[in-house]
Short mmCIF file of N, CA, C and O in Angstrom, two decimals:
data_model
loop_
_atom_site.label_atom_id
_atom_site.label_comp_id
_atom_site.label_asym_id
_atom_site.label_seq_id
_atom_site.Cartn_x
_atom_site.Cartn_y
_atom_site.Cartn_z
N MET A 116 -68.07 126.05 -127.85
CA MET A 116 -66.74 125.80 -127.15
C MET A 116 -66.82 126.28 -125.76
O MET A 116 -67.38 127.21 -125.28
N LYS A 117 -66.09 125.50 -124.89
CA LYS A 117 -65.93 125.77 -123.49
C LYS A 117 -64.47 126.23 -123.21
O LYS A 117 -63.58 125.47 -123.74
N ILE A 118 -64.23 127.21 -122.61
CA ILE A 118 -63.00 127.68 -122.15
C ILE A 118 -62.71 127.81 -120.62
O ILE A 118 -63.65 128.22 -120.02
N LEU A 119 -61.70 127.07 -120.15
CA LEU A 119 -61.44 127.05 -118.78
C LEU A 119 -60.09 127.51 -118.51
O LEU A 119 -59.26 127.55 -119.46
N SER A 120 -59.69 127.69 -117.15
CA SER A 120 -58.42 128.20 -116.88
C SER A 120 -57.76 127.05 -115.98
O SER A 120 -58.32 126.50 -115.08
N MET A 121 -56.59 126.78 -116.25
CA MET A 121 -55.78 125.74 -115.45
C MET A 121 -55.81 126.32 -113.99
O MET A 121 -55.65 125.49 -112.99
N ASP A 122 -55.79 127.57 -113.80
CA ASP A 122 -55.88 128.16 -112.42
C ASP A 122 -56.97 127.63 -111.48
O ASP A 122 -57.00 127.56 -110.38
N THR A 123 -57.99 127.11 -112.22
CA THR A 123 -59.22 126.67 -111.47
C THR A 123 -59.28 125.16 -111.23
O THR A 123 -60.12 124.62 -110.48
N MET A 124 -58.29 124.47 -111.84
CA MET A 124 -58.01 122.98 -111.56
C MET A 124 -57.29 122.70 -110.39
O MET A 124 -56.58 123.68 -109.89
N LYS A 125 -57.31 121.59 -109.81
CA LYS A 125 -56.68 121.25 -108.57
C LYS A 125 -55.34 120.44 -108.83
O LYS A 125 -55.36 119.29 -109.42
N GLY A 126 -54.26 121.06 -108.49
CA GLY A 126 -52.97 120.34 -108.57
C GLY A 126 -52.47 119.94 -110.04
O GLY A 126 -51.68 119.08 -110.31
N GLY A 127 -53.06 120.66 -111.01
CA GLY A 127 -52.71 120.36 -112.38
C GLY A 127 -53.59 119.42 -113.10
O GLY A 127 -53.54 119.17 -114.28
N TRP A 128 -54.43 118.78 -112.24
CA TRP A 128 -55.19 117.64 -112.86
C TRP A 128 -56.46 118.35 -113.53
O TRP A 128 -57.24 119.12 -112.88
N PHE A 129 -56.63 118.04 -114.81
CA PHE A 129 -57.70 118.71 -115.55
C PHE A 129 -58.68 117.81 -116.26
O PHE A 129 -59.71 118.23 -116.93
N VAL A 130 -58.43 116.41 -116.38
CA VAL A 130 -59.35 115.44 -116.90
C VAL A 130 -59.49 114.34 -116.05
O VAL A 130 -58.34 113.86 -115.50
N GLY A 131 -60.67 113.77 -115.64
CA GLY A 131 -60.80 112.66 -114.70
C GLY A 131 -62.03 112.67 -114.02
O GLY A 131 -62.96 113.62 -114.28
N ASP A 132 -62.27 111.77 -113.13
CA ASP A 132 -63.43 111.62 -112.35
C ASP A 132 -63.34 112.38 -111.04
O ASP A 132 -63.30 111.73 -110.02
N PHE A 133 -63.32 113.66 -111.05
CA PHE A 133 -63.22 114.59 -109.96
C PHE A 133 -63.80 115.98 -110.29
O PHE A 133 -63.99 116.18 -111.46
N ASP A 134 -63.92 116.80 -109.25
CA ASP A 134 -64.16 118.15 -109.57
C ASP A 134 -63.20 119.06 -108.90
O ASP A 134 -62.67 118.71 -107.80
N PRO A 135 -62.76 120.18 -109.57
CA PRO A 135 -63.22 120.55 -110.82
C PRO A 135 -62.47 119.85 -111.92
O PRO A 135 -61.38 119.17 -111.61
N THR A 136 -63.06 119.75 -113.05
CA THR A 136 -62.39 119.12 -114.29
C THR A 136 -62.95 119.78 -115.45
O THR A 136 -63.93 120.21 -115.63
N ALA A 137 -62.06 119.66 -116.53
CA ALA A 137 -62.46 120.06 -117.79
C ALA A 137 -63.20 119.19 -118.63
O ALA A 137 -64.00 119.50 -119.40
N HIS A 138 -62.98 117.76 -118.18
CA HIS A 138 -63.65 116.69 -118.92
C HIS A 138 -63.82 115.65 -117.81
O HIS A 138 -62.91 115.09 -117.34
N LYS A 139 -65.06 115.27 -117.41
CA LYS A 139 -65.40 114.23 -116.53
C LYS A 139 -65.45 112.72 -117.15
O LYS A 139 -66.13 112.59 -118.03
N THR A 140 -64.52 112.02 -116.69
CA THR A 140 -64.57 110.59 -117.07
C THR A 140 -63.79 109.72 -116.02
O THR A 140 -63.03 110.18 -115.36
N ASP A 141 -64.33 108.43 -116.01
CA ASP A 141 -63.67 107.44 -115.03
C ASP A 141 -62.65 106.53 -115.75
O ASP A 141 -62.11 105.71 -115.18
N LYS A 142 -62.41 106.97 -117.06
CA LYS A 142 -61.59 106.16 -117.81
C LYS A 142 -60.09 106.48 -117.60
O LYS A 142 -59.30 105.49 -117.57
N PHE A 143 -59.94 107.59 -117.38
CA PHE A 143 -58.39 108.12 -117.20
C PHE A 143 -58.47 109.50 -116.56
O PHE A 143 -59.34 110.24 -116.54
N GLU A 144 -57.19 110.02 -116.24
CA GLU A 144 -56.94 111.23 -115.65
C GLU A 144 -55.85 111.92 -116.31
O GLU A 144 -54.90 111.15 -116.79
N VAL A 145 -55.75 113.16 -116.47
CA VAL A 145 -54.56 113.91 -117.20
C VAL A 145 -54.19 114.96 -116.27
O VAL A 145 -55.04 115.73 -115.75
N CYS A 146 -52.94 115.34 -116.15
CA CYS A 146 -52.45 116.20 -115.38
C CYS A 146 -51.18 116.98 -115.99
O CYS A 146 -50.36 116.15 -116.69
N TYR A 147 -51.10 118.39 -115.88
CA TYR A 147 -49.69 118.97 -116.27
C TYR A 147 -49.22 119.41 -114.90
O TYR A 147 -49.80 120.09 -114.16
N LYS A 148 -48.01 118.85 -114.53
CA LYS A 148 -47.51 119.10 -113.14
C LYS A 148 -46.02 119.75 -113.32
O LYS A 148 -45.25 119.26 -114.10
N VAL A 149 -45.88 120.73 -112.40
CA VAL A 149 -44.54 121.26 -112.39
C VAL A 149 -43.98 121.16 -110.95
O VAL A 149 -44.65 121.42 -109.96
N HIS A 150 -42.91 120.39 -110.83
CA HIS A 150 -42.14 120.12 -109.45
C HIS A 150 -41.05 121.10 -109.33
O HIS A 150 -40.24 121.01 -110.36
N GLN A 151 -40.81 121.65 -108.31
CA GLN A 151 -39.60 122.48 -108.07
C GLN A 151 -38.37 121.54 -107.64
O GLN A 151 -38.55 120.49 -107.08
N LYS A 152 -37.19 122.14 -108.01
CA LYS A 152 -36.02 121.52 -107.61
C LYS A 152 -36.07 121.11 -106.13
O LYS A 152 -36.28 122.11 -105.29
N ASN A 153 -35.67 119.98 -105.74
CA ASN A 153 -35.55 119.43 -104.25
C ASN A 153 -37.05 119.54 -103.67
O ASN A 153 -37.02 119.37 -102.38
N GLU A 154 -38.11 119.56 -104.47
CA GLU A 154 -39.44 119.39 -103.82
C GLU A 154 -39.61 118.15 -103.25
O GLU A 154 -39.20 117.07 -103.82
N VAL A 155 -40.18 118.06 -102.04
CA VAL A 155 -40.37 116.82 -101.33
C VAL A 155 -41.68 116.26 -101.72
O VAL A 155 -42.74 116.99 -101.68
N TRP A 156 -41.76 115.06 -102.32
CA TRP A 156 -43.00 114.51 -102.81
C TRP A 156 -43.05 113.08 -102.15
O TRP A 156 -42.19 112.30 -102.38
N PRO A 157 -44.08 112.80 -101.45
CA PRO A 157 -44.08 111.63 -100.63
C PRO A 157 -44.21 110.40 -101.50
O PRO A 157 -44.81 110.36 -102.55
N ALA A 158 -43.39 109.37 -101.17
CA ALA A 158 -43.32 108.06 -101.94
C ALA A 158 -44.73 107.41 -101.84
O ALA A 158 -45.41 107.48 -100.73
N HIS A 159 -45.25 106.84 -102.91
CA HIS A 159 -46.76 106.37 -102.97
C HIS A 159 -46.67 105.34 -104.06
O HIS A 159 -45.87 105.28 -105.00
N TYR A 160 -47.83 104.56 -104.05
CA TYR A 160 -48.20 103.71 -105.31
C TYR A 160 -49.75 103.77 -105.41
O TYR A 160 -50.35 104.20 -104.55
N HIS A 161 -50.06 103.20 -106.48
CA HIS A 161 -51.53 103.11 -106.89
C HIS A 161 -51.86 101.63 -107.04
O HIS A 161 -51.33 100.91 -107.79
N PRO A 162 -52.87 101.21 -106.21
CA PRO A 162 -53.19 99.76 -106.32
C PRO A 162 -53.94 99.33 -107.54
O PRO A 162 -53.98 98.28 -107.93
N ILE A 163 -54.47 100.39 -108.16
CA ILE A 163 -55.45 100.12 -109.31
C ILE A 163 -54.88 100.61 -110.61
O ILE A 163 -54.76 99.94 -111.64
N ALA A 164 -54.49 102.03 -110.59
CA ALA A 164 -54.09 102.66 -111.73
C ALA A 164 -52.74 102.46 -112.22
O ALA A 164 -51.81 102.10 -111.55
N THR A 165 -52.61 102.46 -113.60
CA THR A 165 -51.22 102.53 -114.24
C THR A 165 -50.96 104.05 -114.58
O THR A 165 -52.01 104.78 -114.95
N GLU A 166 -49.86 104.51 -114.29
CA GLU A 166 -49.58 105.93 -114.46
C GLU A 166 -48.43 106.05 -115.44
O GLU A 166 -47.37 105.60 -115.48
N ILE A 167 -48.80 106.82 -116.67
CA ILE A 167 -47.88 107.08 -117.70
C ILE A 167 -47.46 108.58 -117.58
O ILE A 167 -48.28 109.44 -117.54
N ASN A 168 -46.03 108.61 -117.49
CA ASN A 168 -45.56 110.03 -117.30
C ASN A 168 -44.55 110.44 -118.32
O ASN A 168 -43.78 109.62 -118.78
N TYR A 169 -44.73 111.60 -118.80
CA TYR A 169 -43.89 112.23 -119.85
C TYR A 169 -43.19 113.37 -119.23
O TYR A 169 -43.75 114.36 -118.88
N LEU A 170 -41.68 113.21 -119.18
CA LEU A 170 -40.93 114.27 -118.48
C LEU A 170 -40.59 115.16 -119.61
O LEU A 170 -39.71 115.11 -120.38
N ILE A 171 -41.41 116.36 -119.67
CA ILE A 171 -41.25 117.42 -120.69
C ILE A 171 -39.88 118.05 -120.61
O ILE A 171 -39.16 118.25 -121.56
N SER A 172 -39.43 118.50 -119.36
CA SER A 172 -38.22 119.05 -119.13
C SER A 172 -37.87 118.88 -117.60
O SER A 172 -38.58 118.57 -116.74
N GLY A 173 -36.56 118.89 -117.49
CA GLY A 173 -35.94 118.64 -116.21
C GLY A 173 -35.18 117.33 -116.01
O GLY A 173 -35.10 116.44 -116.96
N GLU A 174 -34.65 117.13 -114.81
CA GLU A 174 -34.00 115.86 -114.49
C GLU A 174 -34.59 115.35 -113.14
O GLU A 174 -34.57 116.13 -112.13
N MET A 175 -34.75 114.13 -112.88
CA MET A 175 -35.14 113.48 -111.73
C MET A 175 -34.65 112.08 -111.61
O MET A 175 -34.21 111.51 -112.56
N ILE A 176 -34.87 111.54 -110.30
CA ILE A 176 -34.50 110.10 -110.12
C ILE A 176 -35.80 109.54 -109.61
O ILE A 176 -36.58 110.09 -108.71
N ILE A 177 -36.15 108.46 -110.10
CA ILE A 177 -37.19 107.63 -109.57
C ILE A 177 -36.89 106.12 -109.75
O ILE A 177 -36.32 105.63 -110.65
N GLN A 178 -37.16 105.45 -108.48
CA GLN A 178 -36.75 103.95 -108.43
C GLN A 178 -35.15 103.89 -108.73
O GLN A 178 -34.87 102.90 -109.38
N LYS A 179 -34.43 104.78 -108.24
CA LYS A 179 -33.02 104.81 -108.52
C LYS A 179 -32.53 104.92 -109.93
O LYS A 179 -31.47 104.54 -110.31
N LYS A 180 -33.38 105.34 -110.75
CA LYS A 180 -33.14 105.54 -112.18
C LYS A 180 -33.16 107.08 -112.55
O LYS A 180 -34.12 107.75 -112.10
N GLN A 181 -32.16 107.47 -113.32
CA GLN A 181 -31.91 108.83 -113.61
C GLN A 181 -32.80 109.16 -114.89
O GLN A 181 -32.69 108.32 -115.86
N LEU A 182 -33.59 110.02 -114.82
CA LEU A 182 -34.49 110.48 -116.06
C LEU A 182 -34.17 111.88 -116.54
O LEU A 182 -33.78 112.65 -115.64
N LYS A 183 -34.32 112.18 -117.74
CA LYS A 183 -34.02 113.46 -118.28
C LYS A 183 -35.13 113.75 -119.26
O LYS A 183 -36.10 113.04 -119.56
N SER A 184 -35.17 115.08 -119.73
CA SER A 184 -36.18 115.62 -120.69
C SER A 184 -36.34 114.66 -121.80
O SER A 184 -35.41 114.10 -122.34
N GLY A 185 -37.67 114.45 -122.06
CA GLY A 185 -38.00 113.45 -123.22
C GLY A 185 -38.12 112.08 -122.71
O GLY A 185 -38.78 111.40 -123.62
N ASP A 186 -37.81 111.70 -121.57
CA ASP A 186 -38.09 110.38 -121.15
C ASP A 186 -39.57 110.12 -120.86
O ASP A 186 -40.25 111.00 -120.30
N ILE A 187 -40.10 108.93 -121.08
CA ILE A 187 -41.43 108.50 -120.66
C ILE A 187 -41.20 107.32 -119.68
O ILE A 187 -40.43 106.40 -119.94
N PHE A 188 -41.93 107.37 -118.63
CA PHE A 188 -41.71 106.24 -117.58
C PHE A 188 -43.16 105.93 -117.26
O PHE A 188 -44.10 106.63 -116.96
N ILE A 189 -43.42 104.62 -117.06
CA ILE A 189 -44.71 103.94 -116.84
C ILE A 189 -44.62 103.35 -115.60
O ILE A 189 -43.72 102.40 -115.25
N LEU A 190 -45.51 103.60 -114.39
CA LEU A 190 -45.55 102.95 -113.18
C LEU A 190 -46.85 102.07 -113.19
O LEU A 190 -47.92 102.59 -113.31
N TYR A 191 -46.71 100.76 -112.98
CA TYR A 191 -47.82 99.85 -112.90
C TYR A 191 -48.35 99.78 -111.59
O TYR A 191 -47.69 100.25 -110.55
N PRO A 192 -49.53 99.27 -111.24
CA PRO A 192 -50.09 99.04 -109.97
C PRO A 192 -49.07 98.45 -109.07
O PRO A 192 -48.37 97.45 -109.41
N TYR A 193 -48.99 99.09 -107.80
CA TYR A 193 -48.06 98.67 -106.80
C TYR A 193 -46.64 99.03 -106.85
O TYR A 193 -45.84 98.79 -105.92
N GLU A 194 -46.27 99.62 -108.05
CA GLU A 194 -44.99 100.09 -108.17
C GLU A 194 -44.85 101.46 -107.54
O GLU A 194 -45.70 102.31 -107.69
N VAL A 195 -43.73 101.57 -106.65
CA VAL A 195 -43.62 102.73 -105.72
C VAL A 195 -43.01 103.95 -106.56
O VAL A 195 -42.09 103.69 -107.33
N ALA A 196 -43.63 105.04 -106.41
CA ALA A 196 -43.21 106.30 -107.00
C ALA A 196 -42.37 106.94 -105.96
O ALA A 196 -43.06 107.36 -104.82
N ASP A 197 -41.09 107.18 -106.00
CA ASP A 197 -40.29 107.77 -104.95
C ASP A 197 -39.33 108.83 -105.58
O ASP A 197 -38.23 108.86 -105.57
N PRO A 198 -39.96 109.92 -106.20
CA PRO A 198 -39.23 110.91 -107.03
C PRO A 198 -38.27 111.82 -106.15
O PRO A 198 -38.62 112.25 -105.12
N THR A 199 -37.23 112.11 -106.80
CA THR A 199 -36.15 113.14 -106.34
C THR A 199 -36.05 114.10 -107.58
O THR A 199 -35.67 113.74 -108.57
N PHE A 200 -36.50 115.26 -107.25
CA PHE A 200 -36.44 116.43 -108.38
C PHE A 200 -35.05 117.13 -108.30
O PHE A 200 -34.85 117.91 -107.43
N GLN A 201 -34.23 116.87 -109.26
CA GLN A 201 -32.78 117.43 -109.27
C GLN A 201 -32.89 118.82 -109.91
O GLN A 201 -31.98 119.66 -109.65
N THR A 202 -33.76 119.08 -110.65
CA THR A 202 -34.05 120.33 -111.25
C THR A 202 -35.55 120.68 -111.35
O THR A 202 -36.42 119.78 -110.94
N GLU A 203 -36.00 121.74 -111.73
CA GLU A 203 -37.42 121.99 -111.86
C GLU A 203 -37.80 120.97 -113.15
O GLU A 203 -37.17 120.95 -114.04
N CYS A 204 -38.98 120.29 -112.86
CA CYS A 204 -39.45 119.18 -113.62
C CYS A 204 -40.88 119.49 -114.10
O CYS A 204 -41.67 119.84 -113.23
N LYS A 205 -41.09 119.50 -115.37
CA LYS A 205 -42.34 119.60 -116.03
C LYS A 205 -42.98 118.33 -116.58
O LYS A 205 -42.15 117.67 -117.35
N LEU A 206 -44.05 117.84 -116.12
CA LEU A 206 -44.53 116.51 -116.55
C LEU A 206 -45.89 116.63 -117.06
O LEU A 206 -46.69 117.37 -116.56
N ILE A 207 -46.30 115.70 -117.94
CA ILE A 207 -47.59 115.30 -118.30
C ILE A 207 -47.86 114.07 -117.73
O ILE A 207 -46.99 113.10 -118.01
N VAL A 208 -48.89 113.72 -116.94
CA VAL A 208 -49.24 112.50 -116.34
C VAL A 208 -50.56 111.97 -116.80
O VAL A 208 -51.60 112.83 -116.80
N VAL A 209 -50.66 110.80 -117.16
CA VAL A 209 -52.02 110.11 -117.49
C VAL A 209 -52.06 108.92 -116.65
O VAL A 209 -51.14 108.09 -116.60
N LYS A 210 -53.15 108.84 -115.92
CA LYS A 210 -53.46 107.65 -115.15
C LYS A 210 -54.71 107.12 -115.55
O LYS A 210 -55.76 107.68 -115.86
N THR A 211 -54.70 105.73 -115.59
CA THR A 211 -55.96 104.94 -116.10
C THR A 211 -56.10 103.69 -115.16
O THR A 211 -55.15 103.11 -114.95
N PRO A 212 -57.26 103.51 -114.68
CA PRO A 212 -58.42 104.36 -114.65
C PRO A 212 -58.42 105.57 -113.63
O PRO A 212 -57.51 105.63 -112.92
N SER A 213 -59.43 106.35 -113.83
CA SER A 213 -59.57 107.47 -112.76
C SER A 213 -60.29 106.90 -111.73
O SER A 213 -61.60 106.65 -111.85
N LYS A 214 -59.74 106.76 -110.52
CA LYS A 214 -60.40 105.98 -109.38
C LYS A 214 -60.16 106.77 -108.03
O LYS A 214 -58.91 107.03 -107.80
N HIS A 215 -61.17 107.13 -107.45
CA HIS A 215 -61.03 107.96 -106.09
C HIS A 215 -60.30 107.06 -105.14
O HIS A 215 -60.63 105.81 -104.93
N GLY A 216 -59.38 107.61 -104.33
CA GLY A 216 -58.79 106.87 -103.26
C GLY A 216 -57.64 105.90 -103.62
O GLY A 216 -57.17 105.15 -102.89
N ASP A 217 -57.22 106.01 -104.92
CA ASP A 217 -56.27 104.94 -105.48
C ASP A 217 -54.83 105.60 -105.32
O ASP A 217 -54.14 105.63 -106.25
N LYS A 218 -54.47 106.04 -104.01
CA LYS A 218 -53.13 106.52 -103.92
C LYS A 218 -52.90 106.07 -102.38
O LYS A 218 -53.53 106.49 -101.51
N VAL A 219 -51.62 105.42 -102.18
CA VAL A 219 -51.26 104.96 -100.92
C VAL A 219 -49.87 105.52 -100.81
O VAL A 219 -48.89 105.08 -101.45
N GLU A 220 -49.69 106.26 -99.57
CA GLU A 220 -48.39 106.71 -99.26
C GLU A 220 -47.66 105.69 -98.55
O GLU A 220 -48.31 104.89 -97.75
N VAL A 221 -46.38 105.48 -98.77
CA VAL A 221 -45.58 104.52 -97.93
C VAL A 221 -44.49 105.31 -97.21
O VAL A 221 -44.23 106.42 -97.36
#
């Protein structure tokens, strides 16, 4: 068995084609992310990856849509992520595939 600490991972990302990682793969990436209320997060899109997001807790707005705890939202290539965090938000994010440089800020 291998035991790692999330504290050693970068930005909550712990599976994917990057270092450090708990499991290296180019098939997908997995992240546990906590965003603070009113945190500024730059609008961006991914030209290659599809991003599947599970909002564990909190409330946010993305693409002018109100989301709440328990919502799952999927962003397809070239769809802009422009989140506004109305409360602290905890998310599980899965991106497929895991591709270096696949993030473009707008």
